[in-house]
Coordinates of C-alpha atoms and ligand atoms in Angstrom, one line a residue:
S4 CA -18.8 34.5 -5.3
P5 CA -19.9 30.9 -4.8
A6 CA -17.2 28.4 -3.8
Q7 CA -16.0 26.0 -6.5
I8 CA -15.4 23.3 -4.0
G9 CA -16.0 22.6 -0.3
V10 CA -14.1 20.7 2.4
T11 CA -15.8 19.4 5.5
G12 CA -13.6 17.9 8.2
L13 CA -10.7 20.3 9.0
A14 CA -8.3 18.2 11.0
V15 CA -4.7 18.0 9.6
M16 CA -5.7 16.4 6.3
G17 CA -8.8 18.4 5.5
R18 CA -7.2 21.7 6.5
N19 CA -4.1 21.1 4.4
L20 CA -6.2 19.9 1.4
A21 CA -8.4 23.1 1.7
R22 CA -5.2 25.2 1.7
N23 CA -3.8 23.4 -1.2
L24 CA -7.0 24.1 -3.2
A25 CA -7.0 27.7 -2.2
R26 CA -3.4 28.2 -3.1
H27 CA -4.2 26.9 -6.6
G28 CA -6.8 29.7 -7.0
Y29 CA -10.0 27.9 -6.1
T30 CA -12.6 29.5 -3.8
V31 CA -13.0 26.9 -1.0
A32 CA -16.0 26.6 1.3
V33 CA -14.8 25.2 4.7
H34 CA -16.7 23.5 7.4
N35 CA -16.1 21.4 10.5
R36 CA -18.4 19.8 13.1
T37 CA -16.6 21.8 15.8
S38 CA -16.6 25.3 14.2
A39 CA -13.6 26.5 16.2
R40 CA -11.5 24.6 13.7
T41 CA -13.1 26.4 10.8
R42 CA -12.4 29.8 12.4
A43 CA -8.8 28.8 13.2
L44 CA -8.2 27.8 9.6
V45 CA -9.4 31.2 8.3
E46 CA -7.6 33.1 11.0
E47 CA -4.3 31.4 10.4
F48 CA -4.3 30.8 6.7
G49 CA -7.0 33.1 5.3
H50 CA -4.4 35.2 3.5
E51 CA -3.4 32.2 1.4
G52 CA -6.5 32.3 -0.8
D53 CA -10.3 32.6 -0.9
F54 CA -12.0 30.6 1.9
V55 CA -15.7 30.7 2.6
P56 CA -16.2 29.6 6.3
A57 CA -19.5 27.9 7.1
E58 CA -20.8 27.3 10.6
T59 CA -23.6 24.8 9.6
P60 CA -24.0 22.1 7.0
E61 CA -26.8 24.3 5.5
E62 CA -24.5 27.3 5.2
F63 CA -21.8 25.1 3.7
V64 CA -24.0 23.6 1.0
A65 CA -25.5 27.0 0.2
A66 CA -22.0 28.4 -0.4
L67 CA -21.2 25.9 -3.2
E68 CA -21.7 26.5 -6.9
R69 CA -23.7 23.8 -8.8
P70 CA -23.4 21.0 -9.4
R71 CA -21.8 21.0 -5.9
R72 CA -18.4 19.5 -5.3
L73 CA -17.7 18.7 -1.7
V74 CA -14.9 16.7 0.0
I75 CA -15.4 14.8 3.2
M76 CA -12.1 14.5 5.2
V77 CA -13.3 13.1 8.5
K78 CA -12.2 10.0 10.5
A79 CA -12.9 6.9 8.4
G80 CA -15.8 4.6 9.4
G81 CA -18.8 5.7 11.5
P82 CA -18.0 9.4 11.2
T83 CA -18.0 9.2 7.4
D84 CA -21.4 7.6 7.4
A85 CA -22.6 10.2 9.9
V86 CA -21.5 13.1 7.7
I87 CA -23.0 11.5 4.6
E88 CA -26.3 11.1 6.4
E89 CA -26.2 14.7 7.5
F90 CA -25.3 16.2 4.1
A91 CA -27.2 13.9 1.6
P92 CA -30.7 15.4 2.4
L93 CA -29.3 18.9 1.6
L94 CA -27.9 17.9 -1.8
D95 CA -29.4 17.8 -5.3
E96 CA -29.2 15.4 -8.2
G97 CA -25.8 15.7 -10.0
D98 CA -23.9 16.9 -6.9
I99 CA -20.6 15.2 -6.2
V100 CA -19.4 14.0 -2.8
V101 CA -15.8 13.1 -2.5
D102 CA -14.7 10.9 0.4
G103 CA -10.9 11.6 0.8
G104 CA -10.6 9.5 4.1
N105 CA -9.1 6.1 4.4
A106 CA -12.3 4.2 3.8
H107 CA -12.5 0.4 3.3
F108 CA -13.4 -0.1 -0.4
A109 CA -16.4 -2.3 0.5
D110 CA -17.8 0.7 2.5
T111 CA -17.2 2.9 -0.5
R112 CA -19.1 0.5 -2.7
R113 CA -22.0 0.5 -0.3
R114 CA -22.0 4.3 0.0
E115 CA -21.7 4.8 -3.7
R116 CA -24.7 2.5 -4.4
R117 CA -26.9 4.3 -1.8
L118 CA -26.0 7.8 -3.1
R119 CA -26.4 6.8 -6.7
E120 CA -30.0 5.8 -6.0
R121 CA -30.5 9.4 -5.0
G122 CA -28.7 10.7 -8.1
I123 CA -25.7 11.9 -6.1
H124 CA -22.2 11.0 -7.3
F125 CA -20.0 9.5 -4.6
V126 CA -16.3 9.5 -5.4
G127 CA -14.3 7.4 -2.9
T128 CA -10.8 8.8 -3.3
G129 CA -7.5 7.5 -2.0
I130 CA -5.2 10.3 -0.9
S131 CA -1.6 9.4 0.0
G132 CA 1.2 11.6 1.3
G133 CA 0.1 12.4 4.8
E134 CA -0.2 16.0 6.0
E135 CA 2.7 17.2 4.0
G136 CA 1.3 15.7 0.8
A137 CA -2.2 17.1 1.4
L138 CA -0.7 20.6 1.5
N139 CA 2.0 20.4 -1.2
G140 CA 0.7 17.7 -3.5
P141 CA -0.5 14.2 -2.7
S142 CA -1.0 11.2 -4.9
I143 CA -4.8 11.1 -5.6
M144 CA -6.7 8.0 -6.5
P145 CA -10.4 8.8 -7.3
G146 CA -13.0 6.1 -7.9
G147 CA -16.6 6.8 -8.8
S148 CA -18.3 7.6 -12.1
E149 CA -16.6 8.9 -15.2
E150 CA -19.0 11.9 -15.2
A151 CA -18.0 12.9 -11.7
H152 CA -14.4 12.5 -12.5
A153 CA -14.7 14.8 -15.5
A154 CA -16.0 17.5 -13.1
L155 CA -13.3 17.0 -10.6
R156 CA -10.3 16.4 -12.9
P157 CA -9.0 19.9 -13.3
L158 CA -9.1 20.5 -9.5
L159 CA -7.4 17.2 -8.7
E160 CA -4.8 17.6 -11.4
S161 CA -3.9 21.1 -10.1
I162 CA -3.4 20.1 -6.5
A163 CA -1.8 16.7 -7.0
A164 CA 1.9 16.0 -6.8
K165 CA 3.7 16.1 -10.2
A166 CA 6.0 13.3 -11.3
A167 CA 9.5 14.1 -12.6
D168 CA 8.1 14.4 -16.1
G169 CA 5.5 16.9 -15.0
T170 CA 2.5 14.6 -15.1
P171 CA 0.0 15.0 -12.2
C172 CA -0.1 12.1 -9.9
T173 CA -3.8 11.4 -10.2
T174 CA -6.0 9.4 -12.6
H175 CA -9.5 8.0 -12.6
V176 CA -8.7 4.6 -11.2
G177 CA -12.1 3.0 -12.0
P178 CA -15.8 3.0 -10.8
D179 CA -17.2 2.9 -7.2
G180 CA -14.5 1.5 -4.8
A181 CA -11.6 1.2 -7.2
G182 CA -9.8 4.3 -5.8
H183 CA -10.0 3.2 -2.2
F184 CA -9.0 -0.3 -3.2
V185 CA -5.9 0.9 -5.0
K186 CA -5.0 3.2 -2.0
M187 CA -5.3 0.1 0.3
V188 CA -2.9 -1.9 -1.9
H189 CA -0.6 1.1 -1.9
N190 CA -0.5 1.0 1.9
G191 CA 0.0 -2.8 1.8
I192 CA 3.0 -2.4 -0.5
E193 CA 4.3 0.4 1.9
Y194 CA 4.1 -2.1 4.8
A195 CA 6.2 -4.7 2.7
D196 CA 8.7 -2.0 1.7
M197 CA 9.2 -0.9 5.3
Q198 CA 9.6 -4.5 6.5
L199 CA 12.2 -5.3 3.7
I200 CA 14.2 -2.1 4.6
A201 CA 14.1 -3.1 8.3
E202 CA 15.4 -6.5 7.5
A203 CA 18.2 -5.0 5.4
Y204 CA 19.1 -2.8 8.3
D205 CA 19.1 -5.7 10.8
L206 CA 21.5 -7.7 8.6
L207 CA 23.9 -4.8 8.1
R208 CA 23.8 -4.2 11.8
T209 CA 24.1 -7.7 13.2
V210 CA 25.9 -9.6 10.4
A211 CA 28.0 -6.9 8.8
G212 CA 28.5 -5.3 12.2
Y213 CA 27.9 -1.7 10.9
E214 CA 26.8 1.1 13.3
P215 CA 23.6 3.0 12.5
A216 CA 25.5 6.1 11.2
R217 CA 27.4 3.9 8.8
I218 CA 24.2 2.1 7.7
A219 CA 22.7 5.5 7.0
E220 CA 25.6 6.1 4.5
V221 CA 24.9 2.7 2.9
F222 CA 21.2 3.7 2.4
R223 CA 22.2 7.1 1.1
T224 CA 24.3 5.3 -1.6
W225 CA 21.5 2.9 -2.4
N226 CA 19.2 5.9 -2.8
T227 CA 21.3 7.1 -5.8
G228 CA 20.6 3.8 -7.6
R229 CA 17.6 1.6 -8.5
L230 CA 16.4 1.6 -4.9
D231 CA 15.9 5.4 -5.1
S232 CA 12.7 6.1 -3.1
Y233 CA 11.2 8.2 -0.3
L234 CA 11.3 5.3 2.2
I235 CA 15.0 4.6 1.6
E236 CA 15.7 8.4 1.9
I237 CA 13.9 8.7 5.3
T238 CA 15.5 5.5 6.5
A239 CA 18.9 7.1 6.1
E240 CA 17.7 10.2 8.0
V241 CA 16.3 8.2 10.9
L242 CA 19.5 6.1 11.1
A243 CA 21.7 9.1 11.1
H244 CA 19.7 10.8 13.9
T245 CA 21.2 10.8 17.4
D246 CA 18.9 10.9 20.5
A247 CA 19.5 14.2 22.3
A248 CA 18.7 12.9 25.8
T249 CA 21.2 10.0 25.7
G250 CA 23.5 10.7 22.9
R251 CA 22.8 7.2 21.5
P252 CA 21.6 6.3 18.0
F253 CA 18.0 7.3 17.9
V254 CA 17.0 3.8 16.5
D255 CA 18.4 2.3 19.7
V256 CA 16.1 4.2 22.1
V257 CA 12.9 3.5 20.2
A258 CA 10.9 0.6 21.6
D259 CA 11.0 -2.3 19.1
R260 CA 7.2 -2.6 18.8
A261 CA 5.7 -1.5 15.5
E262 CA 2.0 -0.5 15.5
Q263 CA -0.5 -0.4 12.7
K264 CA -3.7 1.4 11.8
G265 CA -5.2 -1.4 9.8
T266 CA -4.8 -0.8 6.0
G267 CA -2.1 -3.5 5.8
R268 CA -4.4 -5.9 7.6
W269 CA -7.2 -5.0 5.2
T270 CA -5.0 -5.7 2.2
V271 CA -4.1 -9.2 3.5
Q272 CA -7.8 -10.0 4.5
T273 CA -8.9 -8.9 1.0
A274 CA -6.1 -10.8 -0.7
L275 CA -7.2 -14.0 1.1
E276 CA -10.7 -13.5 -0.1
L277 CA -9.6 -12.8 -3.7
G278 CA -7.2 -15.9 -3.5
V279 CA -4.2 -13.8 -4.4
P280 CA -0.9 -14.6 -2.6
V281 CA 0.6 -11.4 -1.2
S282 CA 3.1 -13.1 1.1
G283 CA 5.4 -10.0 1.3
I284 CA 2.6 -7.8 2.7
A285 CA 1.3 -10.6 5.0
E286 CA 4.7 -11.2 6.5
A287 CA 5.1 -7.4 7.0
V288 CA 1.8 -7.3 8.9
F289 CA 2.7 -10.4 10.9
A290 CA 6.1 -9.0 11.7
R291 CA 4.5 -5.9 13.3
S292 CA 2.1 -8.1 15.3
L293 CA 4.9 -10.3 16.5
S294 CA 6.9 -7.3 17.6
G295 CA 4.1 -6.3 19.9
H296 CA 3.6 -9.7 21.6
A297 CA 5.7 -9.0 24.7
A298 CA 4.7 -12.1 26.6
L299 CA 5.5 -14.4 23.7
R300 CA 8.8 -12.8 23.1
E301 CA 9.7 -12.9 26.7
A302 CA 8.7 -16.6 27.0
A303 CA 11.0 -17.4 23.9
A304 CA 13.9 -15.1 24.8
E305 CA 16.1 -17.9 26.2
L306 CA 15.6 -20.4 23.3
P307 CA 18.9 -21.4 21.8
G308 CA 20.2 -20.0 18.5
P309 CA 23.5 -19.9 16.6
R310 CA 26.5 -18.1 17.9
R311 CA 26.8 -15.0 15.9
Q312 CA 30.1 -13.8 14.5
V313 CA 30.3 -10.5 12.8
L314 CA 31.9 -10.5 9.3
D315 CA 35.3 -9.0 8.8
E316 CA 35.6 -5.7 7.0
R317 CA 36.0 -7.1 3.5
E318 CA 33.4 -9.8 3.8
A319 CA 31.0 -7.1 5.3
A320 CA 31.4 -4.9 2.3
R321 CA 30.7 -7.8 -0.1
F322 CA 27.7 -8.8 2.1
A323 CA 26.3 -5.2 2.0
D324 CA 26.3 -5.3 -1.8
Q325 CA 24.5 -8.7 -1.7
V326 CA 21.9 -7.2 0.7
E327 CA 21.2 -4.4 -1.8
Q328 CA 20.5 -7.1 -4.4
A329 CA 18.3 -9.1 -2.1
L330 CA 16.4 -6.0 -1.1
Y331 CA 15.8 -5.0 -4.7
A332 CA 14.7 -8.5 -5.8
S333 CA 12.4 -8.8 -2.8
K334 CA 10.9 -5.4 -3.5
V335 CA 10.2 -6.2 -7.1
T336 CA 8.6 -9.5 -6.0
S337 CA 6.4 -7.8 -3.5
Y338 CA 5.3 -5.1 -5.9
A339 CA 4.5 -7.9 -8.4
Q340 CA 2.2 -9.4 -5.7
G341 CA 0.5 -6.1 -5.1
W342 CA -0.1 -5.6 -8.8
N343 CA -1.5 -9.1 -9.1
M344 CA -4.0 -8.2 -6.4
M345 CA -5.1 -5.1 -8.3
Q346 CA -5.4 -7.2 -11.4
A347 CA -7.6 -9.7 -9.7
A348 CA -9.9 -7.1 -8.1
S349 CA -10.2 -5.3 -11.4
E350 CA -11.5 -8.5 -13.0
E351 CA -13.7 -9.4 -10.0
Y352 CA -15.4 -6.1 -9.8
G353 CA -15.2 -5.1 -13.5
W354 CA -13.2 -2.0 -12.7
G355 CA -10.9 -1.9 -15.8
I356 CA -8.0 -0.6 -13.8
D357 CA -5.1 0.7 -16.0
L358 CA -2.2 -1.0 -14.1
G359 CA 0.5 1.1 -15.7
A360 CA -1.4 4.3 -14.8
V361 CA -1.4 3.3 -11.1
A362 CA 2.4 3.0 -11.2
A363 CA 2.5 6.4 -12.9
I364 CA 0.5 8.2 -10.1
W365 CA 2.6 6.6 -7.4
R366 CA 5.8 8.2 -8.7
G367 CA 5.2 11.4 -6.7
G368 CA 3.3 12.5 -3.6
C369 CA 2.7 9.2 -1.9
I370 CA 4.8 7.2 0.6
I371 CA 6.1 4.5 -1.7
R372 CA 7.2 6.9 -4.4
A373 CA 10.1 5.1 -5.9
A374 CA 12.2 5.7 -9.0
F375 CA 11.5 2.2 -10.3
L376 CA 7.8 2.9 -10.5
D377 CA 8.5 4.5 -13.8
R378 CA 9.7 1.2 -15.1
V379 CA 6.6 -0.6 -13.7
R380 CA 4.5 2.0 -15.7
A381 CA 6.6 1.2 -18.8
A382 CA 6.2 -2.6 -18.3
F383 CA 2.4 -2.3 -18.2
A384 CA 2.3 0.2 -21.1
A385 CA 4.3 -2.3 -23.2
D386 CA 2.0 -5.1 -22.2
P387 CA -1.2 -4.2 -20.4
T388 CA -2.0 -8.0 -19.8
L389 CA 1.4 -8.7 -18.3
P390 CA 0.5 -11.6 -15.9
T391 CA 3.3 -10.6 -13.4
L392 CA 5.9 -7.9 -13.2
L393 CA 8.5 -10.7 -12.9
A394 CA 7.7 -11.7 -16.5
D395 CA 8.7 -8.3 -17.8
A396 CA 11.9 -8.8 -19.8
E397 CA 13.9 -6.1 -18.0
F398 CA 12.8 -7.1 -14.4
A399 CA 13.3 -10.8 -15.2
K400 CA 16.9 -10.0 -16.3
E401 CA 17.6 -8.0 -13.2
I402 CA 16.1 -10.5 -10.8
G403 CA 17.9 -13.3 -12.6
E404 CA 21.2 -11.5 -12.0
A405 CA 20.3 -10.7 -8.4
Q406 CA 19.1 -14.1 -7.4
P407 CA 22.5 -15.7 -6.4
A408 CA 23.1 -12.8 -4.0
W409 CA 19.5 -13.0 -2.8
R410 CA 19.9 -16.7 -1.9
A411 CA 23.2 -16.0 -0.2
V412 CA 21.7 -13.3 1.9
V413 CA 18.7 -15.5 3.0
A414 CA 21.1 -18.4 3.7
T415 CA 23.4 -16.1 5.7
A416 CA 20.5 -14.7 7.7
V417 CA 19.2 -18.2 8.5
R418 CA 22.7 -19.3 9.6
H419 CA 23.1 -16.3 11.8
G420 CA 19.6 -16.6 13.2
V421 CA 18.4 -13.2 11.9
P422 CA 14.7 -13.3 11.1
V423 CA 14.1 -12.2 7.4
P424 CA 10.4 -13.1 6.8
G425 CA 10.1 -10.6 4.0
F426 CA 13.3 -11.6 2.1
S427 CA 12.6 -15.3 2.5
A428 CA 8.9 -15.1 1.6
A429 CA 9.7 -13.1 -1.5
L430 CA 12.3 -15.7 -2.5
A431 CA 9.9 -18.5 -1.8
S432 CA 7.3 -16.8 -4.0
Y433 CA 9.9 -16.4 -6.8
D434 CA 10.9 -20.0 -6.6
A435 CA 7.4 -21.3 -6.4
L436 CA 6.3 -19.3 -9.4
R437 CA 9.2 -20.5 -11.5
A438 CA 9.0 -24.2 -10.4
E439 CA 8.3 -26.7 -13.2
R440 CA 6.4 -28.9 -10.7
L441 CA 5.1 -28.0 -7.3
P442 CA 4.4 -30.4 -4.4
A443 CA 0.8 -29.3 -4.8
A444 CA 0.4 -32.6 -6.5
L445 CA 1.0 -34.3 -3.2
T446 CA -1.3 -31.9 -1.4
Q447 CA -4.1 -32.7 -3.8
A448 CA -3.5 -36.4 -3.5
Q449 CA -3.8 -36.2 0.3
R450 CA -7.0 -34.3 -0.2
D451 CA -8.3 -37.1 -2.3
Y452 CA -7.2 -39.7 0.3
F453 CA -9.0 -38.2 3.3
G454 CA -11.8 -36.3 1.7
A455 CA -12.4 -37.8 -1.8
H456 CA -11.8 -34.4 -3.2
T457 CA -10.7 -35.9 -6.5
Y458 CA -7.7 -34.9 -8.7
R459 CA -6.8 -34.2 -12.3
R460 CA -4.1 -36.2 -14.1
T461 CA -1.1 -34.9 -16.1
D462 CA -1.7 -37.4 -18.9
R463 CA -5.4 -37.2 -19.7
A464 CA -8.5 -35.0 -19.2
G465 CA -11.2 -35.5 -16.5
S466 CA -11.4 -35.8 -12.7
Y467 CA -10.5 -38.9 -10.8
H468 CA -10.7 -40.5 -7.4
T469 CA -8.7 -43.4 -6.0
L470 CA -10.5 -45.9 -3.8
W471 CA -8.0 -45.4 -1.0
S472 CA -9.8 -47.6 1.6
G473 CA -10.8 -50.2 -1.0
D474 CA -8.6 -51.8 -3.7
R475 CA -7.0 -48.5 -4.6
S476 CA -8.3 -48.7 -8.2
E477 CA -9.0 -45.4 -9.9
V478 CA -12.5 -44.3 -10.8
S479 CA -13.7 -41.4 -13.0
A480 CA -15.2 -38.6 -10.9
D481 CA -17.0 -37.0 -13.8
I482 CA -20.7 -37.5 -14.0
Ligands
NBP214 P1 -9.0 12.4 11.8 O1 -9.0 11.1 11.2 O2 -8.3 12.6 13.1 O3 -10.5 12.9 12.0 C1 -10.8 14.1 12.6 C2 -11.9 14.8 11.9 O4 -13.1 14.0 11.8 C3 -12.3 16.1 12.6 O5 -12.6 17.1 11.6 C4 -13.6 15.7 13.4 O6 -14.4 16.8 13.7 C5 -14.2 14.8 12.4 N1 -15.3 14.0 12.9 C6 -15.3 12.9 13.7 BR1 -13.7 12.3 14.5 N2 -16.5 12.4 14.0 C7 -17.3 13.2 13.3 C8 -18.7 13.2 13.1 N3 -19.5 12.2 13.7 N4 -19.3 14.1 12.4 C9 -18.5 15.0 11.8 N5 -17.2 15.1 11.9 C10 -16.6 14.2 12.6 O7 -8.5 13.5 10.8 P2 -7.2 13.4 9.8 O8 -6.0 12.8 10.4 O9 -7.1 14.8 9.2 O10 -7.7 12.4 8.7 C11 -8.9 12.6 7.9 C12 -9.1 11.4 7.0 O11 -8.0 11.3 6.1 C13 -9.1 10.1 7.7 O12 -10.1 9.3 7.1 C14 -7.8 9.5 7.6 O13 -7.8 8.1 7.6 C15 -7.4 10.0 6.2 N6 -6.0 10.1 5.9 C16 -5.1 10.6 6.8 C17 -3.8 10.7 6.6 C18 -2.8 11.2 7.6 O14 -1.6 11.1 7.3 N7 -3.3 11.7 8.7 C19 -3.3 10.3 5.3 C20 -4.2 9.9 4.3 C21 -5.5 9.8 4.6 P3 -14.2 17.6 15.1 O15 -13.1 18.6 14.9 O16 -15.5 18.2 15.3 O17 -13.9 16.6 16.1

């Protein structure tokens, strides 16, 4: 019988996605440039369901029922274009091409436009959850047309992760590149989460004087509360792990250089273009870059800092509680920034993204899956035009209660010379947003001074310029 769907690109992600589909009862055509991978998949996992192996693109396309549904799971970038070029001539009008790789949304917009001209649906789809998610249920973020989504929906819903209330973690995010955009922001938020967790660890270690195993316990406790999330859970696992070779805490034998594959950087680059401040994500990306600058770090290693004194046991326990509050408040602020970015892009590109639905599909399967996403969903369900998460009554109340501890933690970190770019950028963002007046007034006045960039006044309408190099009288800048 013809295959209901096909997967081309059978490295870890594609292979597991194909198995997930087959395990859910779909007949899956499978293809890979190097056909040894195709044969290996069928040999190893053929018993899990109905696979139709194809040696060539022609065989693969011929194996699919019409309109055809095929998923590309190859390395993002050039390889995706190469595969599209190879397959497009073999397809017919109405066929649906899903790109499940980590494409940049701008590439997805370009590819969608090109294939649409040929009558082919192109569905750029964010898939989160790594290998494990692909096999057992990822969070799936499809873009593309409504029509294509309708044809894919039952398959996507059956293979996606399920949230605690049973809802599948997938929704039609919006047209063309919306799915890949949202996946990119997901990864940006993931960077920020990881940085904030790392800062919390650093403070518990150096200021509270806790050993990694004890910090693992602290994280386990936090994971039973409002911070409950996958990343907190794995942090506890990592901190509790002992290196077999040396008997030392594992975290102490790992080189302190964090690498990156680029989705965090894309998020920040895109945020700069959209003019949306995502300082939490930016600081997280920069923190990883800084960690890798060996020469800079070596050159600065002897610079003076404060003498550190570890807190006594009682103070340490109180401090650990404050760190929980600082972590939570910073996390909410960073999610608020990520959501603002999706809001801005949705307006810019006319995507009509349902911001609550995005929170709903991140409750399971993906890397940032956090209990509090259910409340983010509820906040946007109650008010779809909520300008910032921080304005939601419940979050506002919690952050209001956490802010004294948040300030105390940042102040303590600064006093002890522990870098907390994530915590302090989040707090600065919170304080800037709530400020009655910002020193931006002075910035604009400076701009008028050196560049005649004009300014607006608080007391009357219109644009003005002061004749700074003349008699300093004010002239109207309106024509
Ligand atoms: P890789 O990103 O390592 O890509 C390997 C696959 O791409 C192989 O099937 C390879 O075929 C194929 N390929 C390449 Br490379 N160049 C090709 C070309 N010119 N024509 C045809 N096929 C080509 O695989 P992955 O780690 O499974 O990831 C797949 C996609 O999923 C990527 O876009 C990735 O960013 C994304 N993703 C990965 C994860 C994750 O946790 N790994 C999570 C979410 C999304 P070959 O076998 O013939 O060399």
